[in-house]
PDB file of C-alpha atoms in Angstrom:
ATOM      1  CA  MET A 574      -8.110 -14.936  12.116  1.00 30.00           C
ATOM      2  CA  ALA A 575      -6.884 -11.372  12.125  1.00 39.00           C
ATOM      3  CA  LEU A 576      -9.489 -10.040  14.522  1.00 39.00           C
ATOM      4  CA  SER A 577     -11.679 -11.150  17.389  1.00 38.00           C
ATOM      5  CA  TYR A 578     -15.152 -10.154  16.299  1.00 34.00           C
ATOM      6  CA  GLY A 579     -16.657 -10.740  19.729  1.00 38.00           C
ATOM      7  CA  SER A 580     -14.696  -7.783  21.113  1.00 44.00           C
ATOM      8  CA  GLU A 581     -17.378  -5.187  20.548  1.00 47.00           C
ATOM      9  CA  GLY A 582     -15.756  -2.847  23.069  1.00 52.00           C
ATOM     10  CA  HIS A 583     -12.721  -2.344  20.808  1.00 64.00           C
ATOM     11  CA  LEU A 584     -15.002  -1.355  17.931  1.00 64.00           C
ATOM     12  CA  GLN A 585     -16.902   1.104  20.117  1.00 68.00           C
ATOM     13  CA  THR A 586     -13.613   2.733  21.114  1.00 71.00           C
ATOM     14  CA  LEU A 587     -12.630   3.031  17.448  1.00 79.00           C
ATOM     15  CA  LEU A 588     -15.902   4.549  16.196  1.00 77.00           C
ATOM     16  CA  PRO A 589     -15.266   8.191  17.319  1.00 86.00           C
ATOM     17  CA  VAL A 590     -11.866   8.328  15.605  1.00 90.00           C
ATOM     18  CA  LEU A 591     -12.974   9.391  12.110  1.00 89.00           C
ATOM     19  CA  ASP A 592     -15.165  12.243  13.341  1.00 88.00           C
ATOM     20  CA  ASP A 593     -12.455  13.469  15.696  1.00 92.00           C
ATOM     21  CA  TYR A 594      -9.767  13.423  13.005  1.00 94.00           C
ATOM     22  CA  ALA A 595     -11.994  15.013  10.358  1.00 93.00           C
ATOM     23  CA  GLU A 596     -12.367  18.003  12.687  1.00 92.00           C
ATOM     24  CA  TRP A 597      -8.619  17.997  13.389  1.00 95.00           C
ATOM     25  CA  TYR A 598      -7.761  17.836   9.661  1.00 96.00           C
ATOM     26  CA  THR A 599     -10.038  20.793   8.935  1.00 93.00           C
ATOM     27  CA  SER A 600      -8.440  22.827  11.711  1.00 92.00           C
ATOM     28  CA  VAL A 601      -4.935  22.000  10.412  1.00 94.00           C
ATOM     29  CA  VAL A 602      -5.831  23.087   6.877  1.00 94.00           C
ATOM     30  CA  ARG A 603      -7.423  26.299   8.191  1.00 91.00           C
ATOM     31  CA  ALA A 604      -4.350  27.108  10.264  1.00 91.00           C
ATOM     32  CA  ILE A 605      -2.072  26.536   7.270  1.00 92.00           C
ATOM     33  CA  MET A 606      -4.117  28.584   4.821  1.00 90.00           C
ATOM     34  CA  TYR A 607      -5.016  31.464   7.144  1.00 89.00           C
ATOM     35  CA  PRO A 608      -2.095  31.871   9.566  1.00 84.00           C
ATOM     36  CA  GLU A 609      -2.910  35.553  10.162  1.00 79.00           C
ATOM     37  CA  SER A 610      -6.129  34.572  11.961  1.00 74.00           C
ATOM     38  CA  ASN A 611      -4.530  31.877  14.122  1.00 64.00           C
ATOM     39  CA  SER A 612      -4.956  32.227  17.854  1.00 66.00           C
ATOM     40  CA  GLU A 613      -3.898  29.983  20.697  1.00 66.00           C
ATOM     41  CA  GLN A 614      -7.419  28.698  21.144  1.00 64.00           C
ATOM     42  CA  ASP A 615      -7.711  27.937  17.422  1.00 69.00           C
ATOM     43  CA  ARG A 616      -4.487  25.938  17.291  1.00 80.00           C
ATOM     44  CA  PRO A 617      -5.249  22.357  16.135  1.00 89.00           C
ATOM     45  CA  VAL A 618      -5.381  19.907  19.014  1.00 90.00           C
ATOM     46  CA  LEU A 619      -4.606  16.293  18.172  1.00 94.00           C
ATOM     47  CA  PRO A 620      -7.523  14.061  19.225  1.00 92.00           C
ATOM     48  CA  HIS A 621      -6.912  11.465  21.907  1.00 92.00           C
ATOM     49  CA  SER A 622      -9.358   8.870  20.580  1.00 90.00           C
ATOM     50  CA  PHE A 623      -6.954   6.996  18.309  1.00 93.00           C
ATOM     51  CA  ILE A 624      -4.157   6.925  20.883  1.00 92.00           C
ATOM     52  CA  ALA A 625      -6.665   5.605  23.423  1.00 89.00           C
ATOM     53  CA  TRP A 626      -7.668   2.845  21.022  1.00 88.00           C
ATOM     54  CA  LEU A 627      -4.017   1.933  20.398  1.00 89.00           C
ATOM     55  CA  GLU A 628      -3.427   1.639  24.120  1.00 88.00           C
ATOM     56  CA  GLU A 629      -6.520  -0.527  24.501  1.00 85.00           C
ATOM     57  CA  VAL A 630      -5.530  -3.079  21.850  1.00 83.00           C
ATOM     58  CA  ARG A 631      -1.752  -2.965  22.352  1.00 82.00           C
ATOM     59  CA  GLY A 632      -0.404  -6.499  22.595  1.00 70.00           C
ATOM     60  CA  ASN A 633      -3.875  -8.023  22.165  1.00 69.00           C
ATOM     61  CA  SER A 634      -3.419 -10.192  19.061  1.00 60.00           C
ATOM     62  CA  GLU A 635      -6.983 -11.444  19.403  1.00 60.00           C
ATOM     63  CA  ALA A 636      -8.323  -7.900  19.036  1.00 63.00           C
ATOM     64  CA  VAL A 637      -6.211  -6.769  16.099  1.00 73.00           C
ATOM     65  CA  GLU A 638      -3.475  -8.377  14.046  1.00 76.00           C
ATOM     66  CA  LYS A 639       0.040  -7.143  14.793  1.00 80.00           C
ATOM     67  CA  ASP A 640       0.706  -5.998  11.214  1.00 81.00           C
ATOM     68  CA  VAL A 641      -2.519  -3.965  11.218  1.00 82.00           C
ATOM     69  CA  PHE A 642      -1.622  -2.378  14.557  1.00 85.00           C
ATOM     70  CA  TYR A 643       1.882  -1.308  13.509  1.00 88.00           C
ATOM     71  CA  SER A 644       0.789  -0.155  10.047  1.00 88.00           C
ATOM     72  CA  LEU A 645      -1.911   2.109  11.496  1.00 90.00           C
ATOM     73  CA  ARG A 646       0.407   3.469  14.163  1.00 93.00           C
ATOM     74  CA  LYS A 647       3.072   4.256  11.540  1.00 94.00           C
ATOM     75  CA  ILE A 648       0.593   6.052   9.270  1.00 95.00           C
ATOM     76  CA  HIS A 649      -0.683   8.070  12.230  1.00 96.00           C
ATOM     77  CA  THR A 650       2.844   9.038  13.300  1.00 96.00           C
ATOM     78  CA  GLU A 651       3.838  10.162   9.802  1.00 96.00           C
ATOM     79  CA  MET A 652       0.554  12.073   9.375  1.00 96.00           C
ATOM     80  CA  VAL A 653       1.056  13.965  12.646  1.00 96.00           C
ATOM     81  CA  GLN A 654       4.682  14.734  11.772  1.00 96.00           C
ATOM     82  CA  ALA A 655       3.637  16.049   8.360  1.00 96.00           C
ATOM     83  CA  ALA A 656       1.004  18.259  10.006  1.00 96.00           C
ATOM     84  CA  GLU A 657       3.487  19.594  12.547  1.00 95.00           C
ATOM     85  CA  GLY A 658       5.946  20.399   9.756  1.00 95.00           C
ATOM     86  CA  LEU A 659       3.313  22.412   7.900  1.00 94.00           C
ATOM     87  CA  LEU A 660       2.037  24.160  11.022  1.00 92.00           C
ATOM     88  CA  GLY A 661       5.550  25.118  12.064  1.00 90.00           C
ATOM     89  CA  LYS A 662       5.888  27.200   8.893  1.00 90.00           C
ATOM     90  CA  ALA A 663       2.362  28.687   9.032  1.00 86.00           C
ATOM     91  CA  VAL A 664       3.138  32.229  10.166  1.00 84.00           C
ATOM     92  CA  PRO A 665       1.716  35.526   8.850  1.00 84.00           C
ATOM     93  CA  GLY A 666       3.592  36.724   5.782  1.00 84.00           C
ATOM     94  CA  ALA A 667       5.221  33.363   5.078  1.00 86.00           C
ATOM     95  CA  PRO A 668       4.589  31.666   1.722  1.00 89.00           C
ATOM     96  CA  LEU A 669       2.069  28.851   1.560  1.00 89.00           C
ATOM     97  CA  PRO A 670       3.516  25.325   1.790  1.00 90.00           C
ATOM     98  CA  THR A 671       4.649  23.618  -1.386  1.00 92.00           C
ATOM     99  CA  ARG A 672       2.117  21.510  -3.218  1.00 92.00           C
ATOM    100  CA  SER A 673       4.179  18.366  -2.633  1.00 92.00           C
ATOM    101  CA  SER A 674       4.382  18.858   1.153  1.00 93.00           C
ATOM    102  CA  PHE A 675       0.661  19.583   1.406  1.00 94.00           C
ATOM    103  CA  ASP A 676      -0.157  16.567  -0.820  1.00 93.00           C
ATOM    104  CA  GLN A 677       1.999  14.368   1.395  1.00 94.00           C
ATOM    105  CA  PHE A 678      -0.016  15.389   4.455  1.00 95.00           C
ATOM    106  CA  THR A 679      -3.322  14.955   2.619  1.00 95.00           C
ATOM    107  CA  ASN A 680      -2.321  11.543   1.258  1.00 94.00           C
ATOM    108  CA  LEU A 681      -1.383  10.363   4.735  1.00 95.00           C
ATOM    109  CA  TYR A 682      -4.673  11.632   6.158  1.00 96.00           C
ATOM    110  CA  GLU A 683      -6.675   9.907   3.413  1.00 94.00           C
ATOM    111  CA  SER A 684      -4.719   6.704   3.963  1.00 93.00           C
ATOM    112  CA  PHE A 685      -5.380   6.943   7.711  1.00 94.00           C
ATOM    113  CA  VAL A 686      -9.115   7.371   7.063  1.00 93.00           C
ATOM    114  CA  THR A 687      -9.152   4.448   4.614  1.00 91.00           C
ATOM    115  CA  HIS A 688      -7.374   2.142   7.065  1.00 89.00           C
ATOM    116  CA  ILE A 689      -9.701   3.103   9.919  1.00 89.00           C
ATOM    117  CA  ARG A 690     -12.739   2.457   7.733  1.00 87.00           C
ATOM    118  CA  ARG A 691     -11.326  -0.927   6.751  1.00 83.00           C
ATOM    119  CA  LEU A 692     -10.708  -1.775  10.369  1.00 81.00           C
ATOM    120  CA  GLU A 693     -14.228  -0.768  11.354  1.00 79.00           C
ATOM    121  CA  HIS A 694     -15.524  -3.026   8.592  1.00 73.00           C
ATOM    122  CA  ASP A 695     -13.166  -5.809   9.610  1.00 69.00           C
ATOM    123  CA  MET A 696     -14.317  -5.658  13.225  1.00 68.00           C
ATOM    124  CA  ALA A 697     -17.936  -5.806  12.177  1.00 61.00           C
ATOM    125  CA  GLN A 698     -17.564  -8.379   9.393  1.00 52.00           C
ATOM    126  CA  ILE A 699     -16.025 -11.806   9.094  1.00 42.00           C
ATOM    127  CA  ASP A 700     -13.464 -11.146   6.348  1.00 50.00           C
ATOM    128  CA  SER A 701     -10.526  -9.101   7.608  1.00 55.00           C
ATOM    129  CA  GLY A 702      -9.176  -8.519   4.105  1.00 74.00           C
ATOM    130  CA  MET A 703      -5.695  -9.368   5.401  1.00 78.00           C
ATOM    131  CA  ASP A 704      -3.640 -12.334   4.227  1.00 86.00           C
ATOM    132  CA  THR A 705      -2.535 -14.071   7.411  1.00 82.00           C
ATOM    133  CA  LEU A 706       0.687 -15.470   5.904  1.00 88.00           C
ATOM    134  CA  THR A 707       2.095 -12.221   4.543  1.00 92.00           C
ATOM    135  CA  GLY A 708       0.234  -9.323   6.165  1.00 88.00           C
ATOM    136  CA  LEU A 709      -0.657  -8.015   2.697  1.00 91.00           C
ATOM    137  CA  ARG A 710      -4.236  -7.346   1.573  1.00 90.00           C
ATOM    138  CA  THR A 711      -6.122 -10.211  -0.059  1.00 89.00           C
ATOM    139  CA  GLU A 712      -7.300 -10.573  -3.623  1.00 88.00           C
ATOM    140  CA  ALA A 713     -10.874 -10.727  -2.299  1.00 82.00           C
ATOM    141  CA  VAL A 714     -10.808  -7.039  -1.323  1.00 85.00           C
ATOM    142  CA  MET A 715      -8.495  -5.802  -4.072  1.00 91.00           C
ATOM    143  CA  MET A 716     -11.127  -4.916  -6.663  1.00 90.00           C
ATOM    144  CA  SER A 717     -13.206  -2.809  -4.294  1.00 85.00           C
ATOM    145  CA  ASP A 718     -10.022  -0.974  -3.211  1.00 89.00           C
ATOM    146  CA  LEU A 719      -8.994  -0.341  -6.817  1.00 93.00           C
ATOM    147  CA  GLU A 720     -12.467   0.827  -7.793  1.00 90.00           C
ATOM    148  CA  ARG A 721     -12.183   3.418  -5.030  1.00 87.00           C
ATOM    149  CA  GLU A 722      -8.872   4.613  -6.471  1.00 90.00           C
ATOM    150  CA  MET A 723     -10.434   4.812  -9.935  1.00 91.00           C
ATOM    151  CA  GLU A 724     -13.188   7.007  -8.493  1.00 88.00           C
ATOM    152  CA  ARG A 725     -10.591   9.339  -6.970  1.00 85.00           C
ATOM    153  CA  LEU A 726      -8.789   9.454 -10.302  1.00 88.00           C
ATOM    154  CA  ALA A 727     -11.994  10.335 -12.156  1.00 87.00           C
ATOM    155  CA  ARG A 728     -13.255  12.897  -9.612  1.00 83.00           C
ATOM    156  CA  HIS A 729     -10.069  14.594  -8.478  1.00 80.00           C
ATOM    157  CA  GLY A 730      -7.471  13.605 -11.071  1.00 83.00           C
ATOM    158  CA  LYS A 731      -5.363  11.874  -8.409  1.00 82.00           C
ATOM    159  CA  PRO A 732      -3.105   9.484 -10.350  1.00 86.00           C
ATOM    160  CA  PHE A 733      -2.054   6.052  -9.195  1.00 91.00           C
ATOM    161  CA  CYS A 734      -0.363   3.106 -10.802  1.00 93.00           C
ATOM    162  CA  LEU A 735      -0.418  -0.651 -10.412  1.00 94.00           C
ATOM    163  CA  ALA A 736       2.654  -2.857 -10.307  1.00 93.00           C
ATOM    164  CA  LEU A 737       2.281  -6.570 -10.971  1.00 93.00           C
ATOM    165  CA  ALA A 738       5.158  -8.697  -9.657  1.00 93.00           C
ATOM    166  CA  ARG A 739       5.291 -12.374 -10.653  1.00 92.00           C
ATOM    167  CA  VAL A 740       7.693 -15.093  -9.526  1.00 93.00           C
ATOM    168  CA  ASP A 741       9.630 -16.463 -12.495  1.00 91.00           C
ATOM    169  CA  HIS A 742       9.488 -20.203 -13.262  1.00 89.00           C
ATOM    170  CA  LEU A 743       6.910 -20.856 -10.542  1.00 90.00           C
ATOM    171  CA  GLU A 744       5.959 -24.306 -11.817  1.00 89.00           C
ATOM    172  CA  ARG A 745       9.563 -25.479 -11.579  1.00 89.00           C
ATOM    173  CA  ILE A 746       9.943 -23.960  -8.111  1.00 91.00           C
ATOM    174  CA  ASN A 747       6.766 -25.683  -6.878  1.00 90.00           C
ATOM    175  CA  LYS A 748       8.263 -29.032  -7.874  1.00 91.00           C
ATOM    176  CA  LEU A 749      11.509 -28.316  -6.043  1.00 92.00           C
ATOM    177  CA  VAL A 750      10.357 -26.909  -2.686  1.00 92.00           C
ATOM    178  CA  ASP A 751       7.930 -28.113  -0.032  1.00 91.00           C
ATOM    179  CA  LYS A 752       5.064 -26.068   1.389  1.00 91.00           C
ATOM    180  CA  ALA A 753       7.069 -24.799   4.369  1.00 92.00           C
ATOM    181  CA  ARG A 754       9.838 -23.480   2.099  1.00 93.00           C
ATOM    182  CA  LYS A 755       7.295 -21.992  -0.312  1.00 93.00           C
ATOM    183  CA  ASP A 756       5.576 -20.170   2.567  1.00 94.00           C
ATOM    184  CA  GLU A 757       8.949 -18.906   3.754  1.00 95.00           C
ATOM    185  CA  ILE A 758       9.740 -17.539   0.281  1.00 96.00           C
ATOM    186  CA  THR A 759       6.298 -15.926   0.029  1.00 96.00           C
ATOM    187  CA  GLN A 760       6.759 -14.215   3.397  1.00 96.00           C
ATOM    188  CA  THR A 761      10.205 -12.955   2.382  1.00 97.00           C
ATOM    189  CA  LEU A 762       8.878 -11.525  -0.878  1.00 97.00           C
ATOM    190  CA  ALA A 763       6.017  -9.822   0.983  1.00 96.00           C
ATOM    191  CA  THR A 764       8.495  -8.225   3.391  1.00 96.00           C
ATOM    192  CA  LEU A 765      10.565  -6.907   0.492  1.00 97.00           C
ATOM    193  CA  ILE A 766       7.452  -5.583  -1.250  1.00 97.00           C
ATOM    194  CA  LYS A 767       6.480  -3.657   1.891  1.00 94.00           C
ATOM    195  CA  ARG A 768       9.937  -2.060   1.901  1.00 94.00           C
ATOM    196  CA  CYS A 769       9.339  -0.777  -1.638  1.00 92.00           C
ATOM    197  CA  MET A 770       6.184   1.133  -0.765  1.00 91.00           C
ATOM    198  CA  ARG A 771       5.235   4.270   1.104  1.00 90.00           C
ATOM    199  CA  THR A 772       2.959   4.162   4.120  1.00 87.00           C
ATOM    200  CA  PHE A 773      -0.170   5.051   2.160  1.00 88.00           C
ATOM    201  CA  ASP A 774       0.396   2.513  -0.658  1.00 93.00           C
ATOM    202  CA  ASP A 775      -1.249  -0.925  -0.678  1.00 93.00           C
ATOM    203  CA  ALA A 776      -0.097  -4.397  -1.709  1.00 95.00           C
ATOM    204  CA  TYR A 777      -2.073  -7.563  -2.378  1.00 96.00           C
ATOM    205  CA  ARG A 778      -1.127 -11.221  -2.482  1.00 95.00           C
ATOM    206  CA  LEU A 779      -2.664 -13.046  -5.435  1.00 94.00           C
ATOM    207  CA  ALA A 780      -2.513 -16.694  -6.430  1.00 89.00           C
ATOM    208  CA  ASP A 781       0.266 -18.367  -8.440  1.00 87.00           C
ATOM    209  CA  GLY A 782       3.170 -16.304  -7.154  1.00 93.00           C
ATOM    210  CA  GLU A 783       1.699 -12.931  -8.078  1.00 95.00           C
ATOM    211  CA  PHE A 784       1.558  -9.704  -6.094  1.00 97.00           C
ATOM    212  CA  ILE A 785      -0.060  -6.365  -6.914  1.00 96.00           C
ATOM    213  CA  MET A 786       1.170  -3.023  -5.584  1.00 96.00           C
ATOM    214  CA  SER A 787      -1.211  -0.052  -5.703  1.00 95.00           C
ATOM    215  CA  LEU A 788       1.007   3.042  -5.648  1.00 94.00           C
ATOM    216  CA  LYS A 789      -0.790   6.314  -4.932  1.00 91.00           C
ATOM    217  CA  GLN A 790      -0.087   9.792  -6.290  1.00 88.00           C
ATOM    218  CA  THR A 791       2.348   8.529  -8.924  1.00 89.00           C
ATOM    219  CA  GLU A 792       2.452   7.416 -12.536  1.00 87.00           C
ATOM    220  CA  THR A 793       4.585   4.862 -14.369  1.00 88.00           C
ATOM    221  CA  LYS A 794       7.853   6.593 -13.487  1.00 89.00           C
ATOM    222  CA  GLY A 795       7.173   6.086  -9.775  1.00 90.00           C
ATOM    223  CA  GLY A 796       5.979   2.540 -10.395  1.00 90.00           C
ATOM    224  CA  ALA A 797       9.116   1.734 -12.365  1.00 91.00           C
ATOM    225  CA  ALA A 798      11.229   3.053  -9.480  1.00 92.00           C
ATOM    226  CA  ALA A 799       9.315   0.854  -7.005  1.00 93.00           C
ATOM    227  CA  VAL A 800       9.802  -2.349  -8.990  1.00 92.00           C
ATOM    228  CA  GLU A 801      13.458  -1.511  -9.546  1.00 93.00           C
ATOM    229  CA  ARG A 802      13.868  -1.221  -5.768  1.00 94.00           C
ATOM    230  CA  LEU A 803      12.128  -4.584  -5.391  1.00 94.00           C
ATOM    231  CA  ARG A 804      14.367  -6.175  -8.019  1.00 92.00           C
ATOM    232  CA  LYS A 805      17.468  -4.965  -6.166  1.00 94.00           C
ATOM    233  CA  PHE A 806      16.116  -6.104  -2.795  1.00 96.00           C
ATOM    234  CA  ILE A 807      15.461  -9.589  -4.196  1.00 94.00           C
ATOM    235  CA  GLU A 808      18.914  -9.691  -5.725  1.00 93.00           C
ATOM    236  CA  GLN A 809      20.482  -8.711  -2.392  1.00 95.00           C
ATOM    237  CA  GLU A 810      18.318 -11.172  -0.446  1.00 95.00           C
ATOM    238  CA  LYS A 811      19.663 -14.084  -2.530  1.00 93.00           C
ATOM    239  CA  ILE A 812      16.631 -16.368  -2.287  1.00 94.00           C
ATOM    240  CA  VAL A 813      18.200 -19.643  -3.410  1.00 92.00           C
ATOM    241  CA  ILE A 814      16.339 -22.517  -5.070  1.00 92.00           C
ATOM    242  CA  LYS A 815      18.149 -25.862  -5.056  1.00 88.00           C
ATOM    243  CA  GLU A 816      17.789 -28.349  -7.904  1.00 82.00           C
ATOM    244  CA  GLY A 817      20.012 -31.328  -7.212  1.00 82.00           C
ATOM    245  CA  ASP A 818      23.600 -30.103  -7.139  1.00 82.00           C
ATOM    246  CA  TYR A 819      22.594 -26.864  -8.879  1.00 86.00           C
ATOM    247  CA  GLU A 820      21.467 -23.659  -7.171  1.00 88.00           C
ATOM    248  CA  TYR A 821      19.905 -20.579  -8.710  1.00 87.00           C
ATOM    249  CA  GLN A 822      18.464 -17.362  -7.343  1.00 91.00           C
ATOM    250  CA  LEU A 823      14.765 -16.597  -7.428  1.00 93.00           C
ATOM    251  CA  THR A 824      13.770 -13.682  -9.659  1.00 92.00           C
ATOM    252  CA  MET A 825      10.540 -11.897 -10.506  1.00 92.00           C
ATOM    253  CA  SER A 826       9.135 -10.164 -13.574  1.00 90.00           C
ATOM    254  CA  TYR A 827       7.218  -6.913 -13.344  1.00 91.00           C
ATOM    255  CA  CYS A 828       4.652  -4.881 -15.202  1.00 90.00           C
ATOM    256  CA  VAL A 829       3.547  -1.381 -14.208  1.00 91.00           C
ATOM    257  CA  ALA A 830       0.404   0.276 -15.564  1.00 91.00           C
ATOM    258  CA  ALA A 831      -1.039   3.735 -14.990  1.00 90.00           C
ATOM    259  CA  PRO A 832      -4.834   3.502 -15.394  1.00 91.00           C
ATOM    260  CA  VAL A 833      -6.767   6.354 -16.953  1.00 89.00           C
ATOM    261  CA  PRO A 834     -10.391   7.330 -16.272  1.00 90.00           C
ATOM    262  CA  GLY A 835     -12.695   4.751 -17.802  1.00 89.00           C
ATOM    263  CA  ASP A 836     -10.321   1.816 -17.385  1.00 90.00           C
ATOM    264  CA  LEU A 837     -11.643  -1.186 -15.475  1.00 91.00           C
ATOM    265  CA  PRO A 838      -9.216  -2.524 -12.840  1.00 92.00           C
ATOM    266  CA  GLU A 839      -9.802  -6.120 -13.918  1.00 93.00           C
ATOM    267  CA  THR A 840      -9.021  -5.195 -17.536  1.00 92.00           C
ATOM    268  CA  VAL A 841      -5.841  -3.365 -16.560  1.00 91.00           C
ATOM    269  CA  ILE A 842      -4.623  -6.371 -14.546  1.00 93.00           C
ATOM    270  CA  ALA A 843      -5.524  -8.770 -17.376  1.00 92.00           C
ATOM    271  CA  ASN A 844      -3.509  -6.609 -19.801  1.00 90.00           C
ATOM    272  CA  MET A 845      -0.554  -6.592 -17.441  1.00 89.00           C
ATOM    273  CA  ARG A 846      -0.631 -10.377 -17.187  1.00 90.00           C
ATOM    274  CA  GLY A 847      -0.906 -10.587 -20.953  1.00 88.00           C
ATOM    275  CA  ASP A 848       2.148  -8.377 -21.349  1.00 85.00           C
ATOM    276  CA  LEU A 849       4.232 -10.560 -19.066  1.00 85.00           C
ATOM    277  CA  ASP A 850       3.116 -13.663 -20.982  1.00 85.00           C
ATOM    278  CA  ARG A 851       3.757 -12.016 -24.357  1.00 82.00           C
ATOM    279  CA  TYR A 852       7.202 -10.627 -23.591  1.00 76.00           C
ATOM    280  CA  LYS A 853       8.483 -13.554 -21.551  1.00 67.00           C
ATOM    281  CA  SER A 854      12.216 -13.874 -22.056  1.00 59.00           C
ATOM    282  CA  ASP A 855      15.089 -16.002 -20.783  1.00 55.00           C
ATOM    283  CA  GLY A 856      17.295 -12.935 -20.461  1.00 37.00           C
ATOM    284  CA  ASN A 857      17.069  -9.505 -18.853  1.00 40.00           C
ATOM    285  CA  MET A 858      14.485  -7.403 -20.565  1.00 43.00           C
ATOM    286  CA  SER A 859      13.153  -3.894 -20.116  1.00 40.00           C
ATOM    287  CA  LEU A 860      10.357  -2.293 -22.069  1.00 42.00           C
ATOM    288  CA  GLU A 861       8.530   0.984 -21.597  1.00 42.00           C
ATOM    289  CA  TYR A 862       5.908   2.269 -24.003  1.00 34.00           C
ATOM    290  CA  LEU A 863       2.694   4.227 -24.476  1.00 38.00           C
ATOM    291  CA  GLU A 864      -0.201   2.398 -26.066  1.00 41.00           C
ATOM    292  CA  GLN A 865      -2.799   4.013 -28.262  1.00 35.00           C
ATOM    293  CA  SER A 866      -5.258   3.271 -25.489  1.00 42.00           C
ATOM    294  CA  PRO A 867      -3.515   5.451 -23.689  1.00 42.00           C
ATOM    295  CA  LEU A 868      -2.578   2.891 -21.026  1.00 49.00           C
ATOM    296  CA  GLN A 869       1.035   3.359 -19.975  1.00 56.00           C
ATOM    297  CA  ARG A 870       2.964   0.286 -19.043  1.00 59.00           C
ATOM    298  CA  TYR A 871       6.446  -0.552 -17.897  1.00 61.00           C
ATOM    299  CA  ILE A 872       7.743  -4.111 -17.956  1.00 62.00           C
ATOM    300  CA  LYS A 873      10.928  -5.544 -16.576  1.00 60.00           C
ATOM    301  CA  GLY A 874      11.879  -9.195 -16.812  1.00 55.00           C
ATOM    302  CA  SER A 875      14.772 -10.716 -14.952  1.00 50.00           C
ATOM    303  CA  ASP A 876      16.082 -14.223 -15.176  1.00 45.00           C
TER     304      ASP A 876
END
């Protein structure tokens, strides 16, 4: 279990965080946009509620899973650093921050809010939404997460893309390795997937050697870059499968899709799986195209 649901005190400590940080976020944005009216008393003050909660649950694996703890702390640190960078340049007469730097701060804040909301739900509900073997999100919560991203895409035009990564020749591998070795490989792949993503991205472990990455504020070009990083990481890791006297390295195949408003997440994922099945090859393969639909997809096979 990822969380101890009898620890109601930890949930009560967490509850004020969203309200506190919503007020802080507003004050940061105001200070950035209207630096001429900034005064010492108006300067954004970082709330203490989240830090207090971190201190309360630190080292308590029964209260919150270690991966959840470190992920939240990392997002918070990067969000605060992004805010400080923007505030440091917010002086009268100076140009407004670049769109990319402001979007980075906003994305981190939205990711922080999303993770806190998940944690509140996790502490109040039975399903933590976290895969205990890998620390990735589970398939059970994936669709609700993706529907939320589709809503953001439709309302605010915030793009995102999905990357499907599938272990090649899984049936053969399952015959050659025991459960302990399979779990070890799965954990290694999850670690490499985490290295490919930014703090505010999400990844999910699916069945049958599949993983989904949900990459925010990017389209197929960013997704293609992420799977290329993963391919190189796997190549460098040299995950070896032994078959008698023969050894070969594990590889994965990838498909990246950029949904458009009106797409259904389950349909997009089904199309991605269909692409990997359709273009399966025994050699290296790379394909990038724009469908009439206009669903953009990028596929890379490696064997």
